[in-house]
Coordinates of C-alpha atoms and ligand atoms in Angstrom, one line a residue:
M231 CA 88.0 105.0 127.3
D232 CA 84.8 107.1 127.0
T233 CA 85.3 107.4 123.3
L234 CA 85.7 103.6 122.9
R235 CA 82.4 103.0 124.7
K236 CA 80.7 104.7 121.8
A237 CA 82.6 102.8 119.2
P238 CA 80.8 100.5 116.8
R239 CA 80.5 96.8 117.7
D240 CA 80.3 95.3 114.2
I241 CA 82.7 96.5 111.6
V242 CA 82.8 95.1 108.0
V243 CA 85.9 95.6 105.9
V244 CA 85.4 95.0 102.1
G245 CA 88.7 94.2 100.4
N246 CA 91.3 91.9 101.7
G247 CA 94.4 93.7 100.4
I248 CA 97.0 95.7 102.4
A249 CA 94.5 98.5 103.1
G250 CA 91.9 96.1 104.4
L251 CA 94.5 94.2 106.5
T252 CA 96.0 97.4 107.9
A253 CA 92.5 98.7 108.8
C254 CA 91.8 95.5 110.8
D255 CA 95.2 95.7 112.6
T256 CA 94.6 99.3 113.4
L257 CA 91.1 98.7 114.8
R258 CA 92.6 96.2 117.2
A259 CA 95.6 98.5 118.0
E260 CA 93.0 101.2 118.8
G261 CA 91.3 98.9 121.3
F262 CA 88.4 97.7 119.3
D263 CA 87.3 94.4 120.6
G264 CA 84.0 93.9 118.7
R265 CA 83.5 91.8 115.6
I266 CA 85.3 92.4 112.3
T267 CA 84.2 90.7 109.2
V268 CA 86.5 90.9 106.1
I269 CA 85.0 90.3 102.6
G270 CA 87.5 89.6 99.9
D271 CA 87.0 88.4 96.4
E272 CA 90.4 86.8 96.1
P273 CA 90.6 83.3 97.5
V274 CA 93.9 83.9 99.3
A275 CA 95.1 85.7 102.4
P276 CA 96.5 89.3 101.8
Y277 CA 99.9 89.3 100.1
S278 CA 102.5 91.7 98.9
R279 CA 101.3 93.0 95.6
P280 CA 104.6 94.8 94.8
A281 CA 106.4 91.5 94.8
L282 CA 104.3 90.2 92.0
S283 CA 106.2 92.1 89.3
K284 CA 109.6 91.9 91.0
A285 CA 110.9 88.8 92.9
L286 CA 108.0 86.6 92.0
L287 CA 108.5 87.0 88.2
R288 CA 112.3 87.0 88.5
D289 CA 113.6 84.8 91.2
G290 CA 114.0 81.2 90.1
D291 CA 112.1 78.7 92.2
D292 CA 111.3 81.1 95.1
L293 CA 107.5 81.4 95.3
T294 CA 107.5 83.0 98.7
S295 CA 108.5 86.6 98.1
H296 CA 104.8 87.8 98.1
L297 CA 103.9 86.2 101.4
L298 CA 103.0 88.4 104.4
P299 CA 103.0 87.3 108.1
E300 CA 99.7 85.5 109.1
A301 CA 97.1 88.0 110.3
T302 CA 96.6 88.4 114.0
H303 CA 93.5 90.6 114.0
G304 CA 91.1 87.7 114.6
A305 CA 88.6 88.9 112.0
T306 CA 86.2 86.6 110.3
E307 CA 87.6 86.4 106.8
R308 CA 85.2 85.5 104.0
R309 CA 87.6 84.9 101.1
G310 CA 86.6 84.3 97.4
I311 CA 83.4 86.2 97.7
A312 CA 82.6 89.7 96.3
A313 CA 80.6 92.4 97.8
V314 CA 78.0 93.5 95.1
G315 CA 76.3 96.4 96.8
V316 CA 75.8 98.3 100.0
D317 CA 72.6 99.5 101.5
V318 CA 73.7 102.6 103.5
D319 CA 70.3 103.1 105.2
R320 CA 70.0 99.5 106.4
Q321 CA 73.8 99.3 107.1
R322 CA 74.3 96.1 105.1
V323 CA 76.8 94.9 102.5
R324 CA 75.2 92.7 99.9
L325 CA 77.3 89.7 98.8
A326 CA 77.5 87.8 95.6
D327 CA 76.0 84.7 97.1
G328 CA 72.9 86.6 98.2
D329 CA 74.0 86.8 101.8
E330 CA 74.3 90.1 103.6
A331 CA 76.9 91.4 106.1
P332 CA 75.4 93.9 108.6
Y333 CA 77.6 96.6 109.9
D334 CA 77.6 99.6 112.1
A335 CA 80.8 100.8 110.6
L336 CA 82.2 100.0 107.2
V337 CA 85.7 100.2 105.7
I338 CA 85.9 100.2 101.9
A339 CA 89.2 98.9 100.6
T340 CA 88.5 97.3 97.3
G341 CA 91.6 98.6 95.5
T342 CA 91.8 98.6 91.7
R343 CA 92.0 96.3 88.8
A344 CA 94.3 96.4 85.8
R345 CA 93.1 98.4 82.8
R346 CA 93.2 96.4 79.6
L347 CA 94.2 97.4 76.2
G348 CA 92.2 95.2 73.9
R349 CA 88.8 94.0 73.2
A350 CA 90.5 90.6 73.1
H351 CA 90.6 89.0 76.5
G352 CA 91.8 85.8 78.0
N353 CA 95.3 84.5 77.0
D354 CA 95.7 87.2 74.3
E355 CA 96.5 89.9 76.9
Y356 CA 98.2 89.3 80.2
T357 CA 98.1 91.8 83.0
V358 CA 99.7 91.7 86.5
R359 CA 97.4 92.8 89.2
T360 CA 96.6 89.6 91.2
L361 CA 98.7 86.7 92.4
A362 CA 96.8 84.5 89.9
D363 CA 97.8 86.9 87.1
A364 CA 101.5 86.8 88.2
L365 CA 101.6 83.1 88.5
A366 CA 100.0 82.6 85.1
L367 CA 102.5 85.0 83.4
R368 CA 105.4 83.4 85.3
A369 CA 104.4 80.0 84.1
R370 CA 104.1 81.3 80.5
L371 CA 107.5 83.0 80.5
A372 CA 109.2 79.7 81.5
S373 CA 108.9 78.5 77.9
R374 CA 110.7 81.6 76.7
P375 CA 108.1 83.0 74.4
S376 CA 108.7 86.3 72.6
V377 CA 107.0 89.1 74.7
V378 CA 105.7 92.6 74.1
V379 CA 105.0 94.7 77.1
V380 CA 102.8 97.8 76.6
G381 CA 103.4 100.6 79.1
G382 CA 106.6 102.3 80.0
G383 CA 105.8 103.0 83.7
P384 CA 107.3 101.2 86.7
L385 CA 105.1 98.2 86.3
G386 CA 105.8 97.8 82.6
M387 CA 109.5 98.1 83.2
E388 CA 109.5 95.6 86.1
I389 CA 107.6 93.1 83.9
A390 CA 109.9 93.6 81.0
S391 CA 112.8 93.1 83.3
G392 CA 111.3 89.8 84.5
A393 CA 110.7 88.7 80.9
V394 CA 114.3 89.5 79.9
A395 CA 115.6 87.7 83.0
A396 CA 113.6 84.7 81.9
G397 CA 115.4 84.6 78.6
C398 CA 112.5 86.0 76.5
A399 CA 113.1 88.3 73.5
T400 CA 111.2 91.3 74.9
T401 CA 109.9 94.5 73.4
L402 CA 108.6 97.4 75.5
V403 CA 106.2 99.9 74.0
S404 CA 106.4 103.2 75.8
K405 CA 105.1 106.7 75.2
G406 CA 108.6 108.2 75.7
M407 CA 111.7 107.2 77.6
P408 CA 110.4 104.5 80.1
L409 CA 109.9 105.8 83.6
A410 CA 110.6 109.5 82.6
S411 CA 107.1 110.7 83.2
Q412 CA 107.0 109.1 86.7
L413 CA 110.6 109.9 87.8
G414 CA 112.0 112.6 85.5
E415 CA 114.7 112.0 82.9
L416 CA 117.7 112.0 85.1
L417 CA 116.4 109.1 87.2
A418 CA 114.9 107.2 84.3
A419 CA 118.2 107.3 82.3
P420 CA 120.1 104.6 84.2
F421 CA 117.1 102.2 84.0
H422 CA 116.9 102.9 80.3
A423 CA 120.6 102.3 79.7
A424 CA 120.6 99.0 81.8
A425 CA 117.5 97.8 79.9
L426 CA 119.1 98.4 76.5
A427 CA 122.3 96.8 77.7
Q428 CA 120.4 93.7 78.8
G429 CA 118.7 93.3 75.4
L430 CA 115.3 95.0 75.8
T431 CA 114.0 96.5 72.6
I432 CA 112.2 99.8 73.3
V433 CA 109.7 101.1 70.9
T434 CA 108.3 104.6 71.4
A435 CA 104.7 105.1 70.4
G436 CA 101.9 107.6 71.1
S437 CA 99.2 104.9 71.2
A438 CA 98.9 101.1 71.0
E439 CA 96.0 98.7 70.8
I440 CA 95.5 95.0 70.5
V441 CA 93.9 93.9 67.3
M442 CA 93.2 90.5 65.8
R443 CA 95.1 89.7 62.6
D444 CA 94.5 86.4 60.9
G445 CA 93.1 85.1 64.2
V446 CA 96.2 86.1 66.1
A447 CA 96.3 89.0 68.6
V448 CA 99.0 91.6 67.7
V449 CA 99.9 95.1 69.0
A450 CA 99.1 97.9 66.6
L451 CA 100.8 101.2 67.2
G452 CA 99.4 104.6 66.3
D453 CA 101.9 105.0 63.4
G454 CA 100.7 101.8 61.7
T455 CA 103.5 99.6 63.0
V456 CA 102.4 96.1 64.1
I457 CA 104.3 94.1 66.7
E458 CA 103.8 90.4 66.9
A459 CA 104.8 88.4 69.9
E460 CA 103.7 85.2 71.5
V461 CA 102.8 86.9 74.7
I462 CA 101.3 90.4 75.0
V463 CA 101.3 92.0 78.5
S464 CA 99.7 95.4 79.2
A465 CA 100.7 97.6 82.1
I466 CA 98.7 100.7 81.3
G467 CA 97.4 101.7 84.7
D468 CA 94.5 100.8 86.9
A469 CA 90.8 101.4 87.4
P470 CA 89.2 101.7 90.9
N471 CA 86.8 98.9 92.0
V472 CA 83.8 101.1 92.7
E473 CA 81.1 99.6 90.5
W474 CA 79.7 97.7 93.4
L475 CA 79.0 101.1 95.1
A476 CA 77.1 102.5 92.0
S477 CA 73.7 102.7 93.7
S478 CA 75.0 103.6 97.2
E479 CA 75.2 107.4 96.8
L480 CA 78.7 107.1 98.2
L481 CA 80.4 108.1 95.0
T482 CA 81.1 111.7 93.9
G483 CA 81.2 111.9 90.1
G484 CA 82.1 108.2 89.9
A485 CA 84.9 108.5 92.4
L486 CA 85.1 107.4 96.0
V487 CA 86.2 110.6 97.7
V488 CA 87.2 110.7 101.4
D489 CA 88.0 113.6 103.7
R490 CA 91.3 114.2 105.4
R491 CA 90.5 111.4 108.0
G492 CA 89.5 108.9 105.4
L493 CA 85.8 109.2 106.0
V494 CA 83.0 109.1 103.4
R495 CA 80.3 109.2 106.1
P496 CA 80.7 109.3 109.9
N497 CA 80.5 105.5 109.9
I498 CA 82.0 104.7 106.5
A499 CA 85.7 105.0 105.8
A500 CA 87.7 104.2 102.6
A501 CA 91.4 103.6 102.1
G502 CA 94.0 102.4 99.6
D503 CA 94.0 102.5 95.9
V504 CA 90.2 102.8 95.6
A505 CA 90.0 106.1 97.5
A506 CA 90.7 109.6 96.3
F507 CA 91.9 111.8 99.1
P508 CA 92.8 115.5 99.6
H509 CA 96.6 116.1 99.4
A510 CA 98.9 118.6 97.8
G511 CA 96.1 120.9 96.9
R512 CA 94.0 118.3 95.0
V513 CA 91.8 115.3 95.5
A514 CA 93.3 112.2 93.8
R515 CA 94.1 108.5 94.3
V516 CA 97.7 107.7 95.0
P517 CA 97.9 103.9 94.2
L518 CA 101.0 103.0 96.1
W519 CA 101.7 100.5 98.9
T520 CA 102.6 102.8 101.8
S521 CA 99.9 105.2 100.7
A522 CA 97.4 102.4 101.2
I523 CA 98.9 101.6 104.7
D524 CA 99.0 105.2 105.8
Q525 CA 95.4 105.9 104.6
A526 CA 94.1 102.7 106.3
K527 CA 95.6 103.6 109.7
V528 CA 94.0 107.0 109.7
A529 CA 90.6 105.8 108.3
A530 CA 90.3 103.0 110.8
A531 CA 91.1 105.2 113.7
A532 CA 88.6 107.8 112.5
L533 CA 85.8 105.3 112.7
L534 CA 86.5 104.9 116.4
R535 CA 87.7 108.3 117.6
P536 CA 86.5 111.8 116.8
D537 CA 89.9 113.0 117.8
A538 CA 91.7 110.7 115.4
P539 CA 94.4 112.6 113.4
E540 CA 94.2 113.6 109.8
L541 CA 96.4 112.0 107.2
A542 CA 99.8 113.6 107.0
F543 CA 100.6 112.3 103.6
Q544 CA 104.1 112.0 102.1
Q545 CA 104.6 109.9 99.0
Y546 CA 107.0 107.0 99.2
F547 CA 107.7 104.9 96.1
W548 CA 110.2 102.2 95.1
T549 CA 110.9 100.2 92.0
E550 CA 113.5 97.7 90.8
A551 CA 114.2 96.7 87.3
F552 CA 117.2 95.5 85.2
G553 CA 119.4 95.3 88.3
I554 CA 118.8 98.9 89.4
S555 CA 116.8 99.9 92.5
L556 CA 115.2 103.2 93.4
K557 CA 113.5 104.5 96.5
A558 CA 111.9 108.0 96.4
I559 CA 110.3 110.0 99.2
G560 CA 108.5 113.1 98.2
P561 CA 107.0 114.3 94.9
T562 CA 108.1 113.0 91.6
P563 CA 108.9 113.5 88.7
V564 CA 111.9 115.5 89.7
V565 CA 113.4 118.2 87.4
G566 CA 116.8 120.0 87.4
E567 CA 120.1 119.0 89.0
P568 CA 120.1 117.2 92.3
E569 CA 122.2 117.8 95.4
V570 CA 124.3 114.6 95.9
V571 CA 124.0 113.8 99.6
E572 CA 125.9 110.5 99.6
G573 CA 127.7 108.5 96.9
T574 CA 127.4 109.7 93.3
V575 CA 124.7 110.7 90.9
E576 CA 124.8 107.2 89.4
Q577 CA 124.7 105.4 92.7
G578 CA 123.9 107.4 95.8
V579 CA 121.4 109.5 97.7
L580 CA 120.1 112.6 95.8
R581 CA 118.0 115.4 96.9
W582 CA 115.9 118.0 95.0
R583 CA 114.4 121.0 96.8
Q584 CA 111.3 122.6 95.3
P585 CA 110.7 126.3 95.3
D586 CA 107.7 125.7 97.7
G587 CA 110.0 124.1 100.3
A588 CA 109.0 120.5 99.5
A589 CA 111.9 118.1 99.0
T590 CA 112.4 114.8 97.3
A591 CA 115.0 112.4 98.5
V592 CA 116.0 109.5 96.3
A593 CA 118.3 106.5 96.9
L594 CA 119.4 105.3 93.5
D595 CA 121.0 101.8 93.6
Y596 CA 122.1 102.6 97.1
R597 CA 121.2 101.1 100.5
I598 CA 119.9 103.6 103.1
P599 CA 117.4 103.1 105.9
I600 CA 114.0 104.6 104.9
P601 CA 113.7 106.8 108.1
K602 CA 117.1 108.4 107.2
L603 CA 115.9 109.0 103.6
R604 CA 112.7 110.5 105.0
R605 CA 114.6 112.8 107.3
L606 CA 116.4 114.3 104.2
T607 CA 113.0 115.7 103.1
A608 CA 112.5 117.7 106.3
C609 CA 113.1 121.4 106.1
N610 CA 116.2 121.3 108.3
P611 CA 117.6 117.8 108.1
Ligands
FAD951 C1 102.3 94.2 90.2 C2 102.3 95.4 91.1 C3 103.4 96.0 91.6 C4 103.4 97.0 92.4 N1 104.6 97.6 92.9 C5 104.5 98.6 93.7 C6 105.7 99.2 94.2 O1 106.8 98.7 93.9 N2 105.7 100.2 95.1 C7 104.5 100.7 95.5 O2 104.4 101.6 96.3 N3 103.3 100.2 95.1 C8 103.3 99.2 94.2 N4 102.1 98.7 93.7 C9 100.9 99.2 94.1 C10 100.4 98.6 95.5 O3 100.5 97.2 95.4 C11 99.0 99.0 95.8 O4 99.0 100.4 96.0 C12 98.4 98.3 97.0 O5 98.4 96.9 96.8 C13 97.0 98.8 97.2 O6 96.4 98.1 98.2 P1 94.8 98.1 98.4 O7 94.6 97.2 99.6 O8 94.3 99.5 98.4 O9 94.2 97.4 97.1 P2 94.4 96.0 96.6 O10 95.8 95.5 96.9 O11 93.9 96.0 95.1 O12 93.4 95.1 97.4 C14 92.0 95.2 97.2 C15 91.4 93.9 97.4 O13 89.9 94.0 97.3 C16 89.4 93.0 96.5 N5 88.1 93.4 95.9 C17 87.9 94.3 94.9 N6 86.6 94.4 94.7 C18 86.0 93.7 95.7 C19 84.6 93.4 96.0 N7 83.6 94.0 95.3 N8 84.3 92.6 97.0 C20 85.3 92.0 97.7 N9 86.7 92.2 97.5 C21 87.0 93.0 96.4 C22 90.5 92.9 95.4 O14 90.4 91.7 94.7 C23 91.8 92.9 96.3 O15 92.0 91.6 96.8 C24 102.1 97.6 92.8 C25 101.0 97.1 92.3 C26 101.0 96.0 91.4 C27 99.7 95.4 90.9

């Protein structure tokens, strides 16, 4: 308990997503009984962001798939208000309404926002990052407009899948075979085939932008092709929410870089999509759900205990689109032929071993408990 006696008494968490929520829960689980204040610019409680482009877009009248259990950490939650700056010397977070939140330890968990394609904003270009974004798109799809989705990654494919399921004539613009650069061609192929079979039009293009033509927003491809649709959705990646830290001296070359325990300073931690952390020989963000959870657990503990463990990072990723689901533990994209552990290559558990000893285990359209899948990536499963 000696280490707890030296723990901070006032902790501010900026960002009310899964990293912020996990940090609060971890602080309590570690025995912190001081005050926690959460500052979040969204007006709602934390929710499952992955559900936004999956069940929430797809599943009829069910508007509950994104809900998380009510928080039990007892923090003071200030929702719908943004942090606009931090004074590291005075240990205060500045808020958009002019108020300040004093801290003796700070967790930065402000996540990312959707990158946008066009200069045109508003209804001309939909993105799916927030609950409000997803509900707006869902409502628009209900009238079955024609849709073009730009971006052939998991998010673009999930949105395209939702649009096709809603009965919309849908075109996906992708740099190559959708999902291939994230998963590898072998794993991308079944999604590609199912998407085509369900009526998705896939257009390959090196670049795309939104331009106005006769007062209407259209997608213009690098080769001069123009795609018109009533709804344009972009899914072209994310940008970390670090601007509010610009004058704080916490950024390194514009990035929020943490150490192996999630610390930027001894009393300032960062976790989730916003944070670049050391792993696999580099320092980079890994904007995935369980990455945010794992980072937040380590970072919150590090604020309280000098002996808190370092992050033992292993990537876990899942997606579902056009009726196919995939769970992958370990590095992707994968190359070469897999070992079939259960089932078949089309529907089963597959494993790739890398020359450096790392392994990737994938459940393709196949139910398997995650811990069992994880065990398959151990050296001697
Ligand atoms: C549609 C969608 C589908 C996804 N699907 C998957 C998936 O299938 N599998 C997977 O592993 N990952 C998926 N992800 C990624 C995953 O959701 C994220 O990795 C995760 O939500 C990151 O959590 P976070 O808490 O770091 O950031 P966020 O969830 O972005 O939360 C950060 C919060 O901080 C708020 N904030 C930002 N700036 C400020 C400020 N200045 N002041 C106060 N508050 C601020 C933001 O509004 C937000 O509420 C998906 C993401 C999206 C958008």
